[in-house]
PDB file of C-alpha atoms in Angstrom:
ATOM      1  CA  UNK A   1     -79.563 -43.838  -4.576  1.00  0.00           C
ATOM      2  CA  UNK A   2     -78.095 -41.833  -7.474  1.00  0.00           C
ATOM      3  CA  UNK A   3     -81.126 -41.214  -9.695  1.00  0.00           C
ATOM      4  CA  UNK A   4     -84.417 -39.611  -8.717  1.00  0.00           C
ATOM      5  CA  UNK A   5     -87.341 -37.697 -10.191  1.00  0.00           C
ATOM      6  CA  UNK A   6     -87.093 -34.033  -9.187  1.00  0.00           C
ATOM      7  CA  UNK A   7     -90.432 -32.980  -7.628  1.00  0.00           C
ATOM      8  CA  UNK A   8     -90.380 -29.445  -9.053  1.00  0.00           C
ATOM      9  CA  UNK A   9     -89.608 -30.329 -12.671  1.00  0.00           C
ATOM     10  CA  UNK A  10     -90.651 -34.017 -12.768  1.00  0.00           C
ATOM     11  CA  UNK A  11     -87.401 -34.679 -14.609  1.00  0.00           C
ATOM     12  CA  UNK A  12     -84.731 -37.306 -14.045  1.00  0.00           C
ATOM     13  CA  UNK A  13     -81.703 -36.054 -12.103  1.00  0.00           C
ATOM     14  CA  UNK A  14     -78.574 -37.705 -10.743  1.00  0.00           C
ATOM     15  CA  UNK A  15     -76.633 -36.767  -7.621  1.00  0.00           C
ATOM     16  CA  UNK A  16     -73.170 -38.232  -8.192  1.00  0.00           C
ATOM     17  CA  UNK A  17     -70.740 -38.272  -5.259  1.00  0.00           C
ATOM     18  CA  UNK A  18     -67.323 -36.828  -6.047  1.00  0.00           C
ATOM     19  CA  UNK A  19     -64.347 -36.112  -3.812  1.00  0.00           C
ATOM     20  CA  UNK A  20     -65.564 -33.519  -1.325  1.00  0.00           C
ATOM     21  CA  UNK A  21     -68.775 -32.698  -3.212  1.00  0.00           C
ATOM     22  CA  UNK A  22     -71.858 -34.019  -4.994  1.00  0.00           C
ATOM     23  CA  UNK A  23     -72.349 -33.216  -8.682  1.00  0.00           C
ATOM     24  CA  UNK A  24     -75.908 -32.755  -9.947  1.00  0.00           C
ATOM     25  CA  UNK A  25     -76.740 -33.891 -13.485  1.00  0.00           C
ATOM     26  CA  UNK A  26     -79.879 -33.329 -15.533  1.00  0.00           C
ATOM     27  CA  UNK A  27     -80.559 -36.627 -17.234  1.00  0.00           C
ATOM     28  CA  UNK A  28     -82.438 -38.079 -20.164  1.00  0.00           C
ATOM     29  CA  UNK A  29     -83.046 -41.824 -20.385  1.00  0.00           C
ATOM     30  CA  UNK A  30     -83.275 -43.102 -23.961  1.00  0.00           C
ATOM     31  CA  UNK A  31     -84.219 -46.402 -25.585  1.00  0.00           C
ATOM     32  CA  UNK A  32     -84.070 -47.788 -29.116  1.00  0.00           C
ATOM     33  CA  UNK A  33     -86.953 -46.625 -31.299  1.00  0.00           C
ATOM     34  CA  UNK A  34     -87.787 -50.036 -32.800  1.00  0.00           C
ATOM     35  CA  UNK A  35     -91.258 -50.998 -31.465  1.00  0.00           C
ATOM     36  CA  UNK A  36     -90.620 -54.739 -31.873  1.00  0.00           C
ATOM     37  CA  UNK A  37     -87.195 -54.734 -30.208  1.00  0.00           C
ATOM     38  CA  UNK A  38     -87.325 -56.558 -26.833  1.00  0.00           C
ATOM     39  CA  UNK A  39     -83.994 -55.261 -25.540  1.00  0.00           C
ATOM     40  CA  UNK A  40     -83.800 -53.677 -22.098  1.00  0.00           C
ATOM     41  CA  UNK A  41     -80.852 -51.372 -22.708  1.00  0.00           C
ATOM     42  CA  UNK A  42     -81.201 -47.733 -21.744  1.00  0.00           C
ATOM     43  CA  UNK A  43     -78.730 -44.956 -22.495  1.00  0.00           C
ATOM     44  CA  UNK A  44     -78.720 -42.192 -19.900  1.00  0.00           C
ATOM     45  CA  UNK A  45     -77.431 -38.834 -21.141  1.00  0.00           C
ATOM     46  CA  UNK A  46     -76.142 -36.751 -18.211  1.00  0.00           C
ATOM     47  CA  UNK A  47     -75.539 -32.993 -18.432  1.00  0.00           C
ATOM     48  CA  UNK A  48     -73.877 -31.185 -15.480  1.00  0.00           C
ATOM     49  CA  UNK A  49     -76.222 -28.601 -13.980  1.00  0.00           C
ATOM     50  CA  UNK A  50     -73.844 -26.219 -12.243  1.00  0.00           C
ATOM     51  CA  UNK A  51     -70.671 -26.274 -14.320  1.00  0.00           C
ATOM     52  CA  UNK A  52     -69.610 -26.561 -17.951  1.00  0.00           C
ATOM     53  CA  UNK A  53     -68.118 -30.028 -17.709  1.00  0.00           C
ATOM     54  CA  UNK A  54     -68.520 -32.743 -20.325  1.00  0.00           C
ATOM     55  CA  UNK A  55     -71.864 -34.379 -21.012  1.00  0.00           C
ATOM     56  CA  UNK A  56     -71.678 -38.048 -20.113  1.00  0.00           C
ATOM     57  CA  UNK A  57     -73.482 -41.109 -21.403  1.00  0.00           C
ATOM     58  CA  UNK A  58     -74.038 -44.392 -19.604  1.00  0.00           C
ATOM     59  CA  UNK A  59     -75.430 -47.487 -21.317  1.00  0.00           C
ATOM     60  CA  UNK A  60     -77.063 -49.949 -18.916  1.00  0.00           C
ATOM     61  CA  UNK A  61     -78.431 -53.413 -19.644  1.00  0.00           C
ATOM     62  CA  UNK A  62     -81.393 -53.492 -17.266  1.00  0.00           C
ATOM     63  CA  UNK A  63     -81.979 -57.209 -17.822  1.00  0.00           C
ATOM     64  CA  UNK A  64     -78.438 -58.156 -16.816  1.00  0.00           C
ATOM     65  CA  UNK A  65     -78.062 -55.294 -14.309  1.00  0.00           C
ATOM     66  CA  UNK A  66     -74.699 -54.259 -15.714  1.00  0.00           C
ATOM     67  CA  UNK A  67     -73.038 -51.823 -18.080  1.00  0.00           C
ATOM     68  CA  UNK A  68     -74.161 -52.679 -21.628  1.00  0.00           C
ATOM     69  CA  UNK A  69     -71.461 -54.615 -23.501  1.00  0.00           C
ATOM     70  CA  UNK A  70     -71.924 -52.750 -26.797  1.00  0.00           C
ATOM     71  CA  UNK A  71     -71.684 -49.427 -24.973  1.00  0.00           C
ATOM     72  CA  UNK A  72     -68.563 -50.667 -23.185  1.00  0.00           C
ATOM     73  CA  UNK A  73     -66.867 -51.475 -26.501  1.00  0.00           C
ATOM     74  CA  UNK A  74     -67.830 -48.263 -28.305  1.00  0.00           C
ATOM     75  CA  UNK A  75     -67.493 -45.505 -25.734  1.00  0.00           C
ATOM     76  CA  UNK A  76     -64.307 -43.605 -24.934  1.00  0.00           C
ATOM     77  CA  UNK A  77     -62.046 -44.759 -22.067  1.00  0.00           C
ATOM     78  CA  UNK A  78     -62.807 -41.547 -20.147  1.00  0.00           C
ATOM     79  CA  UNK A  79     -66.564 -41.989 -20.494  1.00  0.00           C
ATOM     80  CA  UNK A  80     -66.315 -45.690 -19.609  1.00  0.00           C
ATOM     81  CA  UNK A  81     -64.416 -44.824 -16.430  1.00  0.00           C
ATOM     82  CA  UNK A  82     -67.226 -42.433 -15.481  1.00  0.00           C
ATOM     83  CA  UNK A  83     -69.853 -45.088 -16.288  1.00  0.00           C
ATOM     84  CA  UNK A  84     -68.112 -47.715 -14.150  1.00  0.00           C
ATOM     85  CA  UNK A  85     -67.786 -45.249 -11.264  1.00  0.00           C
ATOM     86  CA  UNK A  86     -71.461 -44.292 -11.557  1.00  0.00           C
ATOM     87  CA  UNK A  87     -72.694 -47.869 -11.782  1.00  0.00           C
ATOM     88  CA  UNK A  88     -70.670 -48.889  -8.725  1.00  0.00           C
ATOM     89  CA  UNK A  89     -72.459 -46.181  -6.741  1.00  0.00           C
ATOM     90  CA  UNK A  90     -75.945 -47.203  -7.926  1.00  0.00           C
ATOM     91  CA  UNK A  91     -78.265 -49.498  -5.986  1.00  0.00           C
ATOM     92  CA  UNK A  92     -81.369 -51.571  -6.665  1.00  0.00           C
ATOM     93  CA  UNK A  93     -83.655 -48.543  -6.373  1.00  0.00           C
ATOM     94  CA  UNK A  94     -81.747 -46.859  -9.218  1.00  0.00           C
ATOM     95  CA  UNK A  95     -82.187 -49.887 -11.476  1.00  0.00           C
ATOM     96  CA  UNK A  96     -85.876 -50.068 -10.555  1.00  0.00           C
ATOM     97  CA  UNK A  97     -86.441 -46.407 -11.451  1.00  0.00           C
ATOM     98  CA  UNK A  98     -84.548 -46.681 -14.743  1.00  0.00           C
ATOM     99  CA  UNK A  99     -86.458 -49.867 -15.550  1.00  0.00           C
ATOM    100  CA  UNK A 100     -89.786 -48.103 -15.054  1.00  0.00           C
ATOM    101  CA  UNK A 101     -88.706 -45.158 -17.195  1.00  0.00           C
ATOM    102  CA  UNK A 102     -87.431 -47.490 -19.907  1.00  0.00           C
ATOM    103  CA  UNK A 103     -90.680 -49.456 -19.897  1.00  0.00           C
ATOM    104  CA  UNK A 104     -92.759 -46.266 -20.117  1.00  0.00           C
ATOM    105  CA  UNK A 105     -90.701 -44.983 -23.052  1.00  0.00           C
ATOM    106  CA  UNK A 106     -90.796 -48.268 -24.959  1.00  0.00           C
ATOM    107  CA  UNK A 107     -94.504 -48.591 -24.226  1.00  0.00           C
ATOM    108  CA  UNK A 108     -95.124 -45.196 -25.819  1.00  0.00           C
ATOM    109  CA  UNK A 109     -92.997 -46.174 -28.817  1.00  0.00           C
ATOM    110  CA  UNK A 110     -94.998 -49.400 -29.233  1.00  0.00           C
ATOM    111  CA  UNK A 111     -98.432 -47.895 -28.843  1.00  0.00           C
ATOM    112  CA  UNK A 112     -97.815 -44.773 -30.956  1.00  0.00           C
ATOM    113  CA  UNK A 113     -96.145 -46.561 -33.880  1.00  0.00           C
ATOM    114  CA  UNK A 114     -98.299 -46.835 -36.984  1.00  0.00           C
ATOM    115  CA  UNK A 115     -98.907 -50.374 -38.280  1.00  0.00           C
ATOM    116  CA  UNK A 116     -97.012 -49.485 -41.460  1.00  0.00           C
ATOM    117  CA  UNK A 117     -93.948 -48.598 -39.352  1.00  0.00           C
ATOM    118  CA  UNK A 118     -93.814 -51.956 -37.565  1.00  0.00           C
ATOM    119  CA  UNK A 119     -91.663 -54.669 -39.128  1.00  0.00           C
ATOM    120  CA  UNK A 120     -92.510 -57.748 -37.074  1.00  0.00           C
ATOM    121  CA  UNK A 121     -91.086 -61.270 -37.632  1.00  0.00           C
ATOM    122  CA  UNK A 122     -94.282 -63.133 -38.502  1.00  0.00           C
ATOM    123  CA  UNK A 123     -94.163 -66.770 -39.587  1.00  0.00           C
ATOM    124  CA  UNK A 124     -96.304 -66.300 -42.705  1.00  0.00           C
ATOM    125  CA  UNK A 125     -96.544 -70.019 -43.438  1.00  0.00           C
ATOM    126  CA  UNK A 126     -97.782 -70.840 -39.929  1.00  0.00           C
ATOM    127  CA  UNK A 127    -100.333 -68.021 -40.048  1.00  0.00           C
ATOM    128  CA  UNK A 128    -101.758 -68.900 -43.436  1.00  0.00           C
ATOM    129  CA  UNK A 129    -101.559 -72.684 -43.336  1.00  0.00           C
ATOM    130  CA  UNK A 130    -102.710 -73.317 -39.782  1.00  0.00           C
ATOM    131  CA  UNK A 131    -104.072 -69.923 -38.633  1.00  0.00           C
ATOM    132  CA  UNK A 132    -101.472 -69.754 -35.852  1.00  0.00           C
ATOM    133  CA  UNK A 133    -102.560 -67.197 -33.291  1.00  0.00           C
ATOM    134  CA  UNK A 134    -100.313 -64.209 -32.641  1.00  0.00           C
ATOM    135  CA  UNK A 135     -99.896 -62.723 -29.162  1.00  0.00           C
ATOM    136  CA  UNK A 136    -100.143 -58.925 -29.059  1.00  0.00           C
ATOM    137  CA  UNK A 137     -97.194 -58.660 -26.676  1.00  0.00           C
ATOM    138  CA  UNK A 138     -95.161 -61.132 -28.713  1.00  0.00           C
ATOM    139  CA  UNK A 139     -95.274 -58.656 -31.593  1.00  0.00           C
ATOM    140  CA  UNK A 140     -95.075 -55.557 -29.370  1.00  0.00           C
ATOM    141  CA  UNK A 141     -93.130 -56.719 -26.283  1.00  0.00           C
ATOM    142  CA  UNK A 142     -93.516 -53.370 -24.504  1.00  0.00           C
ATOM    143  CA  UNK A 143     -97.113 -52.769 -25.584  1.00  0.00           C
ATOM    144  CA  UNK A 144    -100.001 -52.263 -23.167  1.00  0.00           C
ATOM    145  CA  UNK A 145    -100.693 -55.313 -21.021  1.00  0.00           C
ATOM    146  CA  UNK A 146    -103.563 -56.646 -18.960  1.00  0.00           C
ATOM    147  CA  UNK A 147    -102.655 -57.655 -15.384  1.00  0.00           C
ATOM    148  CA  UNK A 148    -104.984 -59.277 -12.873  1.00  0.00           C
ATOM    149  CA  UNK A 149    -104.881 -60.811  -9.409  1.00  0.00           C
ATOM    150  CA  UNK A 150    -106.503 -64.192  -8.904  1.00  0.00           C
ATOM    151  CA  UNK A 151    -106.266 -65.297  -5.306  1.00  0.00           C
ATOM    152  CA  UNK A 152    -102.736 -64.643  -4.090  1.00  0.00           C
ATOM    153  CA  UNK A 153    -101.184 -64.714  -7.576  1.00  0.00           C
ATOM    154  CA  UNK A 154    -100.719 -61.879 -10.053  1.00  0.00           C
ATOM    155  CA  UNK A 155    -101.051 -62.777 -13.739  1.00  0.00           C
ATOM    156  CA  UNK A 156    -100.297 -61.231 -17.076  1.00  0.00           C
ATOM    157  CA  UNK A 157    -103.144 -61.784 -19.518  1.00  0.00           C
ATOM    158  CA  UNK A 158    -101.786 -62.496 -23.002  1.00  0.00           C
ATOM    159  CA  UNK A 159    -104.305 -61.871 -25.768  1.00  0.00           C
ATOM    160  CA  UNK A 160    -103.763 -63.885 -28.952  1.00  0.00           C
ATOM    161  CA  UNK A 161    -105.356 -63.153 -32.313  1.00  0.00           C
ATOM    162  CA  UNK A 162    -105.959 -64.681 -35.720  1.00  0.00           C
ATOM    163  CA  UNK A 163    -104.416 -62.460 -38.421  1.00  0.00           C
ATOM    164  CA  UNK A 164    -104.966 -64.726 -41.424  1.00  0.00           C
ATOM    165  CA  UNK A 165    -105.913 -62.678 -44.513  1.00  0.00           C
ATOM    166  CA  UNK A 166    -109.616 -62.857 -45.308  1.00  0.00           C
ATOM    167  CA  UNK A 167    -110.611 -64.058 -41.833  1.00  0.00           C
ATOM    168  CA  UNK A 168    -112.944 -61.735 -39.921  1.00  0.00           C
ATOM    169  CA  UNK A 169    -113.378 -63.809 -36.773  1.00  0.00           C
ATOM    170  CA  UNK A 170    -113.945 -62.048 -33.461  1.00  0.00           C
ATOM    171  CA  UNK A 171    -112.725 -64.844 -31.191  1.00  0.00           C
ATOM    172  CA  UNK A 172    -109.413 -64.572 -29.331  1.00  0.00           C
ATOM    173  CA  UNK A 173    -107.495 -66.594 -26.774  1.00  0.00           C
ATOM    174  CA  UNK A 174    -106.614 -65.164 -23.365  1.00  0.00           C
ATOM    175  CA  UNK A 175    -103.699 -66.876 -21.636  1.00  0.00           C
ATOM    176  CA  UNK A 176    -102.877 -66.383 -17.960  1.00  0.00           C
ATOM    177  CA  UNK A 177     -99.149 -66.130 -17.225  1.00  0.00           C
ATOM    178  CA  UNK A 178     -98.167 -66.020 -13.536  1.00  0.00           C
ATOM    179  CA  UNK A 179     -95.797 -63.279 -12.387  1.00  0.00           C
ATOM    180  CA  UNK A 180     -93.390 -64.533  -9.766  1.00  0.00           C
ATOM    181  CA  UNK A 181     -91.239 -62.283  -7.589  1.00  0.00           C
ATOM    182  CA  UNK A 182     -91.681 -59.321  -9.934  1.00  0.00           C
ATOM    183  CA  UNK A 183     -90.240 -61.339 -12.825  1.00  0.00           C
ATOM    184  CA  UNK A 184     -91.868 -63.219 -15.647  1.00  0.00           C
ATOM    185  CA  UNK A 185     -92.324 -66.820 -16.677  1.00  0.00           C
ATOM    186  CA  UNK A 186     -93.958 -68.759 -19.500  1.00  0.00           C
ATOM    187  CA  UNK A 187     -97.033 -70.855 -18.819  1.00  0.00           C
ATOM    188  CA  UNK A 188     -99.422 -71.209 -21.752  1.00  0.00           C
ATOM    189  CA  UNK A 189    -101.578 -73.974 -20.267  1.00  0.00           C
ATOM    190  CA  UNK A 190    -104.276 -71.714 -18.779  1.00  0.00           C
ATOM    191  CA  UNK A 191    -106.522 -70.182 -21.420  1.00  0.00           C
ATOM    192  CA  UNK A 192    -110.051 -69.211 -22.358  1.00  0.00           C
ATOM    193  CA  UNK A 193    -111.717 -68.236 -25.651  1.00  0.00           C
ATOM    194  CA  UNK A 194    -113.432 -64.840 -25.719  1.00  0.00           C
ATOM    195  CA  UNK A 195    -115.667 -63.503 -28.481  1.00  0.00           C
ATOM    196  CA  UNK A 196    -115.537 -59.725 -28.117  1.00  0.00           C
ATOM    197  CA  UNK A 197    -118.535 -59.152 -30.408  1.00  0.00           C
ATOM    198  CA  UNK A 198    -120.808 -61.781 -28.860  1.00  0.00           C
ATOM    199  CA  UNK A 199    -119.338 -61.032 -25.395  1.00  0.00           C
ATOM    200  CA  UNK A 200    -119.023 -64.745 -24.691  1.00  0.00           C
ATOM    201  CA  UNK A 201    -116.428 -66.700 -22.721  1.00  0.00           C
ATOM    202  CA  UNK A 202    -115.713 -70.396 -23.346  1.00  0.00           C
ATOM    203  CA  UNK A 203    -113.210 -72.492 -21.377  1.00  0.00           C
ATOM    204  CA  UNK A 204    -110.611 -74.722 -23.029  1.00  0.00           C
ATOM    205  CA  UNK A 205    -110.795 -78.115 -21.349  1.00  0.00           C
ATOM    206  CA  UNK A 206    -107.130 -78.927 -21.930  1.00  0.00           C
ATOM    207  CA  UNK A 207    -105.984 -75.576 -20.525  1.00  0.00           C
ATOM    208  CA  UNK A 208    -107.904 -75.064 -17.269  1.00  0.00           C
ATOM    209  CA  UNK A 209    -107.913 -71.645 -15.640  1.00  0.00           C
ATOM    210  CA  UNK A 210    -106.754 -71.202 -12.033  1.00  0.00           C
ATOM    211  CA  UNK A 211    -110.251 -69.919 -11.246  1.00  0.00           C
ATOM    212  CA  UNK A 212    -113.820 -70.180 -12.468  1.00  0.00           C
ATOM    213  CA  UNK A 213    -114.371 -68.637 -15.935  1.00  0.00           C
ATOM    214  CA  UNK A 214    -117.183 -66.453 -14.601  1.00  0.00           C
ATOM    215  CA  UNK A 215    -114.866 -65.125 -11.881  1.00  0.00           C
ATOM    216  CA  UNK A 216    -112.117 -64.357 -14.400  1.00  0.00           C
ATOM    217  CA  UNK A 217    -114.632 -62.581 -16.625  1.00  0.00           C
ATOM    218  CA  UNK A 218    -115.901 -60.503 -13.706  1.00  0.00           C
ATOM    219  CA  UNK A 219    -112.335 -59.499 -12.791  1.00  0.00           C
ATOM    220  CA  UNK A 220    -111.476 -58.412 -16.342  1.00  0.00           C
ATOM    221  CA  UNK A 221    -114.703 -56.470 -16.861  1.00  0.00           C
ATOM    222  CA  UNK A 222    -114.309 -54.731 -13.515  1.00  0.00           C
ATOM    223  CA  UNK A 223    -110.684 -53.741 -14.097  1.00  0.00           C
ATOM    224  CA  UNK A 224    -111.259 -52.617 -17.689  1.00  0.00           C
ATOM    225  CA  UNK A 225    -114.750 -51.212 -18.428  1.00  0.00           C
ATOM    226  CA  UNK A 226    -113.752 -50.897 -22.123  1.00  0.00           C
ATOM    227  CA  UNK A 227    -112.318 -54.413 -22.199  1.00  0.00           C
ATOM    228  CA  UNK A 228    -114.176 -55.677 -25.288  1.00  0.00           C
ATOM    229  CA  UNK A 229    -113.591 -52.408 -27.134  1.00  0.00           C
ATOM    230  CA  UNK A 230    -109.887 -52.728 -26.356  1.00  0.00           C
ATOM    231  CA  UNK A 231    -109.783 -56.296 -27.680  1.00  0.00           C
ATOM    232  CA  UNK A 232    -111.481 -55.216 -30.901  1.00  0.00           C
ATOM    233  CA  UNK A 233    -109.017 -52.340 -31.376  1.00  0.00           C
ATOM    234  CA  UNK A 234    -105.995 -54.556 -30.646  1.00  0.00           C
ATOM    235  CA  UNK A 235    -107.245 -57.196 -33.104  1.00  0.00           C
ATOM    236  CA  UNK A 236    -107.655 -54.542 -35.802  1.00  0.00           C
ATOM    237  CA  UNK A 237    -104.147 -53.256 -35.123  1.00  0.00           C
ATOM    238  CA  UNK A 238    -102.644 -56.750 -35.276  1.00  0.00           C
ATOM    239  CA  UNK A 239    -104.327 -57.419 -38.609  1.00  0.00           C
ATOM    240  CA  UNK A 240    -103.028 -54.128 -40.003  1.00  0.00           C
ATOM    241  CA  UNK A 241     -99.483 -54.858 -38.792  1.00  0.00           C
ATOM    242  CA  UNK A 242     -99.599 -58.313 -40.373  1.00  0.00           C
ATOM    243  CA  UNK A 243    -100.937 -56.936 -43.654  1.00  0.00           C
ATOM    244  CA  UNK A 244     -98.086 -54.427 -43.961  1.00  0.00           C
ATOM    245  CA  UNK A 245     -95.471 -57.020 -42.988  1.00  0.00           C
ATOM    246  CA  UNK A 246     -96.913 -59.508 -45.469  1.00  0.00           C
ATOM    247  CA  UNK A 247     -96.798 -56.956 -48.270  1.00  0.00           C
ATOM    248  CA  UNK A 248     -93.161 -56.207 -47.483  1.00  0.00           C
ATOM    249  CA  UNK A 249     -92.492 -59.942 -47.493  1.00  0.00           C
ATOM    250  CA  UNK A 250     -94.145 -60.304 -50.903  1.00  0.00           C
ATOM    251  CA  UNK A 251     -92.057 -57.491 -52.348  1.00  0.00           C
ATOM    252  CA  UNK A 252     -88.838 -58.922 -50.918  1.00  0.00           C
ATOM    253  CA  UNK A 253     -89.659 -62.385 -52.278  1.00  0.00           C
ATOM    254  CA  UNK A 254     -90.349 -60.981 -55.736  1.00  0.00           C
ATOM    255  CA  UNK A 255     -87.044 -59.107 -55.705  1.00  0.00           C
ATOM    256  CA  UNK A 256     -85.148 -62.261 -54.740  1.00  0.00           C
ATOM    257  CA  UNK A 257     -86.888 -64.264 -57.457  1.00  0.00           C
ATOM    258  CA  UNK A 258     -86.246 -61.581 -60.053  1.00  0.00           C
ATOM    259  CA  UNK A 259     -82.554 -61.618 -59.164  1.00  0.00           C
ATOM    260  CA  UNK A 260     -82.327 -65.415 -59.282  1.00  0.00           C
ATOM    261  CA  UNK A 261     -84.487 -66.178 -62.345  1.00  0.00           C
ATOM    262  CA  UNK A 262     -84.791 -64.149 -65.546  1.00  0.00           C
ATOM    263  CA  UNK A 263     -88.200 -63.332 -67.007  1.00  0.00           C
ATOM    264  CA  UNK A 264     -87.605 -65.565 -70.023  1.00  0.00           C
ATOM    265  CA  UNK A 265     -85.876 -68.400 -68.157  1.00  0.00           C
ATOM    266  CA  UNK A 266     -87.688 -71.719 -67.581  1.00  0.00           C
ATOM    267  CA  UNK A 267     -89.863 -71.483 -64.484  1.00  0.00           C
ATOM    268  CA  UNK A 268     -88.187 -73.202 -61.511  1.00  0.00           C
ATOM    269  CA  UNK A 269     -91.483 -74.958 -60.684  1.00  0.00           C
ATOM    270  CA  UNK A 270     -90.822 -77.360 -63.599  1.00  0.00           C
ATOM    271  CA  UNK A 271     -93.938 -76.511 -65.620  1.00  0.00           C
ATOM    272  CA  UNK A 272     -91.934 -76.010 -68.793  1.00  0.00           C
ATOM    273  CA  UNK A 273     -93.269 -72.475 -69.220  1.00  0.00           C
ATOM    274  CA  UNK A 274     -91.256 -69.305 -69.118  1.00  0.00           C
ATOM    275  CA  UNK A 275     -90.988 -67.765 -65.675  1.00  0.00           C
ATOM    276  CA  UNK A 276     -92.958 -64.648 -66.739  1.00  0.00           C
ATOM    277  CA  UNK A 277     -95.831 -66.855 -67.957  1.00  0.00           C
ATOM    278  CA  UNK A 278     -95.928 -68.999 -64.863  1.00  0.00           C
ATOM    279  CA  UNK A 279     -94.898 -68.266 -61.276  1.00  0.00           C
ATOM    280  CA  UNK A 280     -93.459 -64.753 -61.554  1.00  0.00           C
ATOM    281  CA  UNK A 281     -95.257 -62.576 -59.023  1.00  0.00           C
ATOM    282  CA  UNK A 282     -96.770 -65.489 -57.122  1.00  0.00           C
ATOM    283  CA  UNK A 283     -96.119 -66.078 -53.442  1.00  0.00           C
ATOM    284  CA  UNK A 284     -94.789 -69.200 -51.815  1.00  0.00           C
ATOM    285  CA  UNK A 285     -97.528 -68.613 -49.222  1.00  0.00           C
ATOM    286  CA  UNK A 286    -100.759 -70.610 -49.789  1.00  0.00           C
ATOM    287  CA  UNK A 287    -103.836 -68.645 -50.805  1.00  0.00           C
ATOM    288  CA  UNK A 288    -105.766 -67.619 -47.712  1.00  0.00           C
ATOM    289  CA  UNK A 289    -108.903 -69.379 -48.898  1.00  0.00           C
ATOM    290  CA  UNK A 290    -107.062 -72.721 -48.835  1.00  0.00           C
ATOM    291  CA  UNK A 291    -105.763 -72.412 -45.283  1.00  0.00           C
ATOM    292  CA  UNK A 292    -106.555 -75.042 -42.710  1.00  0.00           C
ATOM    293  CA  UNK A 293    -109.121 -73.638 -40.308  1.00  0.00           C
ATOM    294  CA  UNK A 294    -107.582 -75.396 -37.302  1.00  0.00           C
ATOM    295  CA  UNK A 295    -105.768 -72.867 -35.153  1.00  0.00           C
ATOM    296  CA  UNK A 296    -102.636 -73.277 -33.141  1.00  0.00           C
ATOM    297  CA  UNK A 297    -101.538 -71.161 -30.209  1.00  0.00           C
ATOM    298  CA  UNK A 298     -98.270 -69.282 -30.379  1.00  0.00           C
ATOM    299  CA  UNK A 299     -96.734 -68.089 -27.132  1.00  0.00           C
ATOM    300  CA  UNK A 300     -93.041 -67.424 -27.653  1.00  0.00           C
ATOM    301  CA  UNK A 301     -92.331 -64.840 -25.013  1.00  0.00           C
ATOM    302  CA  UNK A 302     -93.872 -62.882 -22.213  1.00  0.00           C
ATOM    303  CA  UNK A 303     -94.109 -59.085 -22.330  1.00  0.00           C
ATOM    304  CA  UNK A 304     -91.599 -56.936 -20.523  1.00  0.00           C
ATOM    305  CA  UNK A 305     -92.804 -55.559 -17.228  1.00  0.00           C
ATOM    306  CA  UNK A 306     -91.291 -53.046 -14.813  1.00  0.00           C
ATOM    307  CA  UNK A 307     -89.245 -54.386 -11.922  1.00  0.00           C
ATOM    308  CA  UNK A 308     -91.913 -53.172  -9.533  1.00  0.00           C
ATOM    309  CA  UNK A 309     -95.540 -52.219 -10.039  1.00  0.00           C
TER     310      UNK A 309
END
């Protein structure tokens, strides 16, 4: 094992075997600062502790368990040779440790980012026409997760929210996603509706849980005493993120329209009016009051989890 956490300093260090000696490096593991980015690439900056040699960098794709391809193309030949030598000496425990550190860093980035700083790829039409539910960890893939054990199986609990403008509902969907062999899989067929204000749980007949609803409720309330408070806070955050993203979308749409159609040109809607007297400034998104109240579930991905709990 090359990497370890030094007990005295609680910092990441690397003991790299060289010819006739072992070099010690003080290390910093970095990740991209975009809270919605799902990538699992970490860049480890390595500074020699006992001599004035060059600082090295190693980019590792933790998903593929290999040197990151972009890093491989951009780094110097000397640094790449060091990275290849280092990676060849690493083992599974090294990848597990780096994966945990990467997850912790990205989790902090996700949870500390302000809603106005998060540019998430919402499907505005789906949200405002059919009230499509949005999974917290679909928007923030490294955000805080709920994990439970039911019988012999461990599950991720994906919480999905309505973010449609004007809606103040307090009902959410909880989906159980089984974790297999420390990995992740998609299974959106097991769900329950929870009202965090009324503190009520209602099963979905077409999506049966792997256990009794009352048992699942007991497990969640026992593991998280502030469970309903957490759901309320996460719903508020999701609505704020959507609101900021929607406003940016409106502004971008207006800029595109302004570039394509002049103020005094005929409106492209065919009304016969000038653009400035008709659709200029309007959105292609239906007004929230006209949205269909039927909701659809959206589960695109499963949140990132460390290699080992």
